[in-house]
mmCIF file of C-alpha atoms in Angstrom:
data_model
loop_
_atom_site.group_PDB
_atom_site.id
_atom_site.type_symbol
_atom_site.label_atom_id
_atom_site.label_comp_id
_atom_site.label_asym_id
_atom_site.label_seq_id
_atom_site.Cartn_x
_atom_site.Cartn_y
_atom_site.Cartn_z
ATOM 1 C CA ILE A 1 -13.988 14.692 20.709
ATOM 2 C CA THR A 2 -13.177 13.050 17.391
ATOM 3 C CA TRP A 3 -10.425 15.604 16.741
ATOM 4 C CA PHE A 4 -8.834 14.882 20.127
ATOM 5 C CA LEU A 5 -8.915 11.128 19.443
ATOM 6 C CA GLY A 6 -7.663 11.576 15.873
ATOM 7 C CA LEU A 7 -10.740 9.905 14.362
ATOM 8 C CA PRO A 8 -11.641 10.842 10.761
ATOM 9 C CA SER A 9 -15.325 11.496 11.417
ATOM 10 C CA SER A 10 -17.615 13.363 9.063
ATOM 11 C CA SER A 11 -18.329 16.978 9.903
ATOM 12 C CA SER A 12 -20.915 16.953 7.110
ATOM 13 C CA HIS A 13 -22.951 14.209 8.733
ATOM 14 C CA ALA A 14 -22.661 15.871 12.146
ATOM 15 C CA LEU A 15 -23.818 19.187 10.670
ATOM 16 C CA ILE A 16 -26.778 17.652 8.854
ATOM 17 C CA GLY A 17 -27.754 15.607 11.906
ATOM 18 C CA GLY A 18 -27.643 18.674 14.127
ATOM 19 C CA MET A 19 -29.788 20.636 11.716
ATOM 20 C CA ILE A 20 -32.373 17.822 11.516
ATOM 21 C CA GLY A 21 -32.414 17.435 15.296
ATOM 22 C CA SER A 22 -33.020 21.135 15.902
ATOM 23 C CA ALA A 23 -35.771 21.231 13.272
ATOM 24 C CA VAL A 24 -37.526 18.193 14.750
ATOM 25 C CA ALA A 25 -37.277 19.670 18.246
ATOM 26 C CA ALA A 26 -38.849 22.916 17.017
ATOM 27 C CA ASP A 27 -41.699 21.700 14.750
ATOM 28 C CA GLY A 28 -41.798 17.879 14.846
ATOM 29 C CA LEU A 29 -40.920 15.134 12.386
ATOM 30 C CA GLY A 30 -43.152 16.510 9.652
ATOM 31 C CA VAL A 31 -40.830 19.426 9.000
ATOM 32 C CA VAL A 32 -38.080 17.173 7.575
ATOM 33 C CA GLN A 33 -38.206 16.361 3.859
ATOM 34 C CA TRP A 34 -37.271 12.693 4.172
ATOM 35 C CA GLU A 35 -37.379 11.953 0.447
ATOM 36 C CA GLY A 36 -34.915 14.710 -0.338
ATOM 37 C CA LEU A 37 -32.745 13.617 2.587
ATOM 38 C CA LYS A 38 -32.548 10.110 1.148
ATOM 39 C CA ASP A 39 -31.882 11.110 -2.490
ATOM 40 C CA LYS A 40 -29.535 14.058 -1.955
ATOM 41 C CA VAL A 41 -27.725 13.159 1.277
ATOM 42 C CA LEU A 42 -27.946 9.510 2.297
ATOM 43 C CA ILE A 43 -27.380 7.743 -1.042
ATOM 44 C CA PRO A 44 -24.535 10.043 -2.257
ATOM 45 C CA SER A 45 -22.841 9.824 1.152
ATOM 46 C CA LEU A 46 -22.829 6.016 0.975
ATOM 47 C CA LEU A 47 -21.665 5.884 -2.628
ATOM 48 C CA ALA A 48 -18.855 8.458 -2.363
ATOM 49 C CA PRO A 49 -16.392 6.318 -0.287
ATOM 50 C CA VAL A 50 -17.004 3.279 -2.504
ATOM 51 C CA MET A 51 -16.461 5.301 -5.663
ATOM 52 C CA GLY A 52 -13.343 6.842 -4.113
ATOM 53 C CA ALA A 53 -11.867 3.407 -3.412
ATOM 54 C CA LEU A 54 -12.617 2.123 -6.918
ATOM 55 C CA LEU A 55 -11.344 5.246 -8.684
ATOM 56 C CA ALA A 56 -8.152 5.423 -6.603
ATOM 57 C CA ALA A 57 -7.436 1.729 -7.264
ATOM 58 C CA ALA A 58 -7.986 2.219 -11.004
ATOM 59 C CA LEU A 59 -5.698 5.267 -11.079
ATOM 60 C CA MET A 60 -3.030 3.400 -9.131
ATOM 61 C CA ILE A 61 -3.157 0.454 -11.538
ATOM 62 C CA LEU A 62 -2.613 2.894 -14.403
ATOM 63 C CA VAL A 63 0.267 4.549 -12.539
ATOM 64 C CA LEU A 64 1.863 1.157 -11.818
ATOM 65 C CA TRP A 65 1.761 0.300 -15.493
ATOM 66 C CA ILE A 66 3.368 3.618 -16.445
ATOM 67 C CA ILE A 67 6.203 3.441 -13.875
ATOM 68 C CA ARG A 68 6.857 -0.297 -14.081
ATOM 69 C CA LYS A 69 10.247 0.217 -15.794
ATOM 70 C CA ARG A 70 11.357 3.274 -13.839
ATOM 71 C CA ALA A 71 13.698 3.514 -10.871
ATOM 72 C CA PRO A 72 11.793 3.938 -7.570
ATOM 73 C CA GLY A 73 13.905 6.934 -6.496
ATOM 74 C CA ILE A 74 13.077 8.929 -9.613
ATOM 75 C CA VAL A 75 9.411 7.921 -9.413
ATOM 76 C CA ASN A 76 9.106 9.084 -5.804
ATOM 77 C CA ARG A 77 10.742 12.441 -6.557
ATOM 78 C CA ILE A 78 8.391 13.093 -9.458
ATOM 79 C CA PHE A 79 5.248 12.124 -7.561
ATOM 80 C CA ARG A 80 6.228 14.203 -4.526
ATOM 81 C CA ARG A 81 6.052 17.222 -6.811
ATOM 82 C CA LEU A 82 2.823 16.039 -8.395
ATOM 83 C CA GLN A 83 1.302 15.702 -4.925
ATOM 84 C CA LEU A 84 1.569 19.466 -4.538
ATOM 85 C CA VAL A 85 -0.864 19.774 -7.452
ATOM 86 C CA SER A 86 -3.196 16.964 -6.353
ATOM 87 C CA GLY A 87 -3.150 18.195 -2.734
ATOM 88 C CA GLY A 88 -4.066 21.695 -3.868
ATOM 89 C CA PHE A 89 -6.913 20.238 -5.916
ATOM 90 C CA VAL A 90 -8.197 18.375 -2.838
ATOM 91 C CA ALA A 91 -8.063 21.575 -0.771
ATOM 92 C CA PHE A 92 -9.960 23.470 -3.457
ATOM 93 C CA THR A 93 -12.699 20.839 -3.807
ATOM 94 C CA HIS A 94 -12.860 20.500 -0.016
ATOM 95 C CA GLY A 95 -13.793 24.168 0.084
ATOM 96 C CA THR A 96 -16.378 23.760 -2.673
ATOM 97 C CA ASN A 97 -17.974 20.938 -0.654
ATOM 98 C CA ASP A 98 -17.628 21.455 3.104
ATOM 99 C CA ALA A 99 -17.516 25.259 3.123
ATOM 100 C CA GLN A 100 -20.772 25.403 1.162
ATOM 101 C CA LYS A 101 -22.552 23.459 3.904
ATOM 102 C CA THR A 102 -21.283 25.848 6.571
ATOM 103 C CA MET A 103 -22.389 28.847 4.560
ATOM 104 C CA GLY A 104 -25.769 27.197 4.007
ATOM 105 C CA ILE A 105 -26.361 26.862 7.751
ATOM 106 C CA ILE A 106 -25.382 30.501 8.331
ATOM 107 C CA ALA A 107 -27.661 31.599 5.477
ATOM 108 C CA LEU A 108 -30.497 29.529 6.972
ATOM 109 C CA ALA A 109 -30.092 31.353 10.284
ATOM 110 C CA LEU A 110 -30.083 34.715 8.499
ATOM 111 C CA VAL A 111 -33.280 33.834 6.618
ATOM 112 C CA ALA A 112 -34.973 32.592 9.801
ATOM 113 C CA SER A 113 -34.076 35.822 11.621
ATOM 114 C CA GLY A 114 -35.221 38.043 8.747
ATOM 115 C CA HIS A 115 -31.769 39.393 7.871
ATOM 116 C CA LEU A 116 -31.718 37.716 4.448
ATOM 117 C CA SER A 117 -34.380 37.248 1.804
ATOM 118 C CA PRO A 118 -35.523 33.621 1.269
ATOM 119 C CA ASP A 119 -34.962 33.941 -2.515
ATOM 120 C CA PHE A 120 -31.343 35.129 -2.240
ATOM 121 C CA ASP A 121 -28.903 34.306 -5.067
ATOM 122 C CA ARG A 122 -25.757 34.029 -2.927
ATOM 123 C CA PRO A 123 -24.884 34.538 0.736
ATOM 124 C CA PRO A 124 -23.274 37.802 1.855
ATOM 125 C CA THR A 125 -19.536 38.191 1.309
ATOM 126 C CA TRP A 126 -18.780 38.189 5.034
ATOM 127 C CA VAL A 127 -20.382 34.725 5.289
ATOM 128 C CA ILE A 128 -18.109 33.374 2.535
ATOM 129 C CA VAL A 129 -14.970 34.916 4.046
ATOM 130 C CA SER A 130 -15.842 33.731 7.564
ATOM 131 C CA ALA A 131 -16.378 30.140 6.427
ATOM 132 C CA ALA A 132 -13.113 30.107 4.465
ATOM 133 C CA LEU A 133 -11.090 31.554 7.348
ATOM 134 C CA ALA A 134 -12.622 29.157 9.869
ATOM 135 C CA MET A 135 -11.829 26.115 7.727
ATOM 136 C CA GLY A 136 -8.291 27.248 7.019
ATOM 137 C CA LEU A 137 -7.478 28.101 10.627
ATOM 138 C CA GLY A 138 -9.052 24.881 11.888
ATOM 139 C CA THR A 139 -6.961 22.770 9.515
ATOM 140 C CA TYR A 140 -3.803 24.667 10.433
ATOM 141 C CA ALA A 141 -4.381 24.481 14.186
ATOM 142 C CA GLY A 142 -5.683 20.988 14.766
ATOM 143 C CA GLY A 143 -5.764 18.923 11.608
ATOM 144 C CA TRP A 144 -2.527 17.006 12.174
ATOM 145 C CA ARG A 145 -4.122 14.331 14.362
ATOM 146 C CA ILE A 146 -6.513 13.282 11.633
ATOM 147 C CA ILE A 147 -3.836 13.729 8.962
ATOM 148 C CA LYS A 148 -1.665 11.233 10.848
ATOM 149 C CA THR A 149 -4.552 8.759 11.063
ATOM 150 C CA LEU A 150 -5.315 8.944 7.351
ATOM 151 C CA GLY A 151 -1.687 8.978 6.244
ATOM 152 C CA THR A 152 -0.248 6.193 8.409
ATOM 153 C CA ARG A 153 -2.904 4.159 10.225
ATOM 154 C CA ILE A 154 -5.291 3.246 7.408
ATOM 155 C CA ALA A 155 -2.763 2.311 4.719
ATOM 156 C CA LYS A 156 0.908 2.971 4.067
ATOM 157 C CA LEU A 157 1.061 5.444 1.223
ATOM 158 C CA ASP A 158 4.096 6.203 -0.886
ATOM 159 C CA PRO A 159 4.045 9.269 -3.185
ATOM 160 C CA PRO A 160 2.422 7.509 -6.184
ATOM 161 C CA ARG A 161 -0.379 6.094 -4.022
ATOM 162 C CA GLY A 162 -0.852 9.427 -2.267
ATOM 163 C CA PHE A 163 -1.191 11.105 -5.656
ATOM 164 C CA ALA A 164 -3.774 8.542 -6.791
ATOM 165 C CA ALA A 165 -5.806 8.877 -3.570
ATOM 166 C CA GLN A 166 -5.796 12.676 -3.710
ATOM 167 C CA THR A 167 -6.717 12.810 -7.382
ATOM 168 C CA ALA A 168 -9.609 10.365 -6.917
ATOM 169 C CA THR A 169 -10.897 12.304 -3.910
ATOM 170 C CA ALA A 170 -10.729 15.654 -5.675
ATOM 171 C CA GLY A 171 -12.508 14.298 -8.740
ATOM 172 C CA ILE A 172 -15.394 12.899 -6.700
ATOM 173 C CA LEU A 173 -15.735 16.025 -4.558
ATOM 174 C CA TRP A 174 -15.764 18.223 -7.641
ATOM 175 C CA THR A 175 -18.496 16.104 -9.236
ATOM 176 C CA THR A 176 -20.690 15.964 -6.132
ATOM 177 C CA ALA A 177 -20.321 19.715 -5.534
ATOM 178 C CA HIS A 178 -21.365 20.360 -9.135
ATOM 179 C CA TYR A 179 -24.568 18.367 -8.632
ATOM 180 C CA GLY A 180 -25.226 19.736 -5.139
ATOM 181 C CA PHE A 181 -24.694 16.550 -3.123
ATOM 182 C CA PRO A 182 -23.308 17.249 0.394
ATOM 183 C CA VAL A 183 -21.052 14.196 0.717
ATOM 184 C CA SER A 184 -18.441 13.614 3.395
ATOM 185 C CA THR A 185 -14.934 14.702 2.419
ATOM 186 C CA THR A 186 -13.478 12.605 5.239
ATOM 187 C CA HIS A 187 -15.216 9.412 4.208
ATOM 188 C CA THR A 188 -14.421 10.002 0.536
ATOM 189 C CA ILE A 189 -10.706 10.422 1.117
ATOM 190 C CA SER A 190 -10.702 7.473 3.544
ATOM 191 C CA GLY A 191 -12.152 5.274 0.814
ATOM 192 C CA SER A 192 -9.603 6.589 -1.673
ATOM 193 C CA VAL A 193 -6.738 5.836 0.709
ATOM 194 C CA LEU A 194 -8.034 2.283 1.130
ATOM 195 C CA GLY A 195 -8.343 1.839 -2.632
ATOM 196 C CA ALA A 196 -4.833 3.106 -3.324
ATOM 197 C CA GLY A 197 -3.308 1.098 -0.469
ATOM 198 C CA ALA A 198 -5.047 -2.090 -1.612
ATOM 199 C CA THR A 199 -2.920 -2.163 -4.775
ATOM 200 C CA ARG A 200 0.248 -3.193 -2.934
ATOM 201 C CA ARG A 201 -0.316 -6.867 -3.690
ATOM 202 C CA LEU A 202 -0.962 -6.009 -7.315
ATOM 203 C CA ASN A 203 2.229 -3.954 -7.311
ATOM 204 C CA ALA A 204 4.246 -7.002 -6.225
ATOM 205 C CA PHE A 205 2.633 -9.106 -8.974
ATOM 206 C CA VAL A 206 3.323 -6.492 -11.668
ATOM 207 C CA LEU A 207 6.961 -6.091 -10.633
ATOM 208 C CA ARG A 208 7.530 -9.850 -10.496
ATOM 209 C CA HIS A 209 5.971 -10.343 -13.922
ATOM 210 C CA ASP A 210 7.917 -7.404 -15.364
ATOM 211 C CA ARG A 211 11.235 -8.723 -14.019
ATOM 212 C CA ARG A 212 10.622 -12.129 -15.576
ATOM 213 C CA SER A 213 9.577 -10.817 -18.967
ATOM 214 C CA THR A 214 12.405 -8.271 -19.079
ATOM 215 C CA GLY A 215 14.962 -10.885 -18.135
ATOM 216 C CA ARG A 216 13.795 -13.247 -20.872
ATOM 217 C CA ALA A 217 13.862 -10.453 -23.443
ATOM 218 C CA HIS A 218 17.475 -9.536 -22.638
ATOM 219 C CA GLY A 219 18.685 -13.106 -22.202
ATOM 220 C CA ARG A 220 19.954 -12.510 -18.647
ATOM 221 C CA PRO A 221 18.602 -12.698 -15.102
ATOM 222 C CA ALA A 222 16.342 -9.732 -14.426
ATOM 223 C CA PRO A 223 17.197 -7.341 -11.562
ATOM 224 C CA ARG A 224 15.272 -7.327 -8.283
ATOM 225 C CA ARG A 225 13.867 -3.882 -9.037
ATOM 226 C CA TRP A 226 13.371 -1.659 -12.043
ATOM 227 C CA PRO A 227 16.686 -0.965 -13.852
ATOM 228 C CA SER A 228 18.113 2.458 -13.155
ATOM 229 C CA ALA A 229 19.208 4.977 -15.731
ATOM 230 C CA GLY A 230 22.720 3.537 -15.593
ATOM 231 C CA GLY A 231 21.639 0.324 -17.296
ATOM 232 C CA TRP A 232 21.607 -3.281 -16.219
ATOM 233 C CA PRO A 233 23.634 -4.288 -13.151
ATOM 234 C CA THR A 234 26.916 -6.081 -13.776
ATOM 235 C CA PRO A 235 27.076 -9.555 -12.179
ATOM 236 C CA ALA A 236 29.758 -10.026 -9.544
ATOM 237 C CA PRO A 237 32.754 -12.213 -10.606
ATOM 238 C CA PRO A 238 33.306 -15.588 -8.864
ATOM 239 C CA LEU A 239 35.785 -15.801 -6.008
ATOM 240 C CA VAL A 240 38.712 -18.171 -6.704
ATOM 241 C CA CYS A 241 41.460 -19.202 -4.285
ATOM 242 C CA GLN A 242 43.968 -22.086 -3.761
ATOM 243 C CA ALA A 243 43.756 -24.337 -0.660
ATOM 244 C CA ASP A 244 45.810 -27.525 -0.145
ATOM 245 C CA GLY A 245 46.494 -27.923 -3.843
ATOM 246 C CA GLN A 246 42.835 -27.558 -4.735
ATOM 247 C CA THR A 247 40.972 -24.701 -6.376
ATOM 248 C CA VAL A 248 38.001 -23.383 -4.398
ATOM 249 C CA THR A 249 35.341 -21.404 -6.293
ATOM 250 C CA ALA A 250 32.508 -19.450 -4.646
ATOM 251 C CA GLN A 251 29.733 -18.279 -6.953
ATOM 252 C CA PRO A 252 27.528 -15.313 -5.896
ATOM 253 C CA ALA A 253 23.882 -16.306 -5.518
ATOM 254 C CA ARG A 254 20.967 -14.493 -7.151
ATOM 255 C CA ARG A 255 19.665 -13.073 -3.863
ATOM 256 C CA GLY A 256 22.961 -11.606 -2.704
ATOM 257 C CA ARG A 257 24.194 -14.627 -0.728
ATOM 258 C CA LEU A 258 27.230 -16.694 -1.576
ATOM 259 C CA GLU A 259 26.578 -20.265 -2.558
ATOM 260 C CA ARG A 260 28.387 -22.985 -0.701
ATOM 261 C CA ALA A 261 31.946 -23.190 -2.015
ATOM 262 C CA ARG A 262 32.594 -26.057 -4.366
ATOM 263 C CA HIS A 263 35.801 -28.068 -3.855
ATOM 264 C CA GLU A 264 36.770 -29.444 -7.224
ATOM 265 C CA PRO A 265 40.227 -31.075 -7.564
ATOM 266 C CA GLY A 266 42.047 -29.733 -10.549
ATOM 267 C CA HIS A 267 39.361 -27.155 -11.266
ATOM 268 C CA THR A 268 40.829 -24.039 -12.865
ATOM 269 C CA GLY A 269 37.971 -21.758 -11.800
ATOM 270 C CA ARG A 270 37.068 -20.919 -15.388
#
């Protein structure tokens, strides 16, 4: 249902809830280890999106400071390539997090049916391969609805912000998988997208401050964006013409509009 509606719900929470519900239906409430559920599932699941938002915002602030004097076209080209690395890292950590939960449920069924020893070191190879294939095929076949929601409907992400969100998500998923916390990948990346997208106002402040300081340092009006590799833009010359024995001069304005022409008798236009 959530896939059809394009809602970024948590498969981890649905899986854990289903497992708890089936256990309660079979043996009652006493079979659930509520203390472990709180410490290892509930608290990490609530903290992961918040940490994703904070880490993505911090990374984006650092990125903004690094690229503040670079042309946007060059920056976007570079970060599109870097997103291939950060996206691959997210896919890898997604497997270390979500695929482990799927394999754990399959291993639980094998133990309950007597096909696997309770003190096993790792699940059978066919369980690992099946979980990996199912996740890959599911993402390929039906993941675009949720991808569209995360990429366009939560926050507008350009390549630098996408890189920051992906890197923050992958870092948190790697850490939680290392400590065995089954957090939600969907909620973590949603928080990271929000954190990276929230820096747009800060981006405008940084650019405005950088234009002012750069203009004062060079003794000329600063450009409206970062200077390109070709150097500072050359100001347009004034327009001068003769009308009824008078010289009319039109000066170009700072924001690309022509100022109102000044009629000055005897003005030479210099």
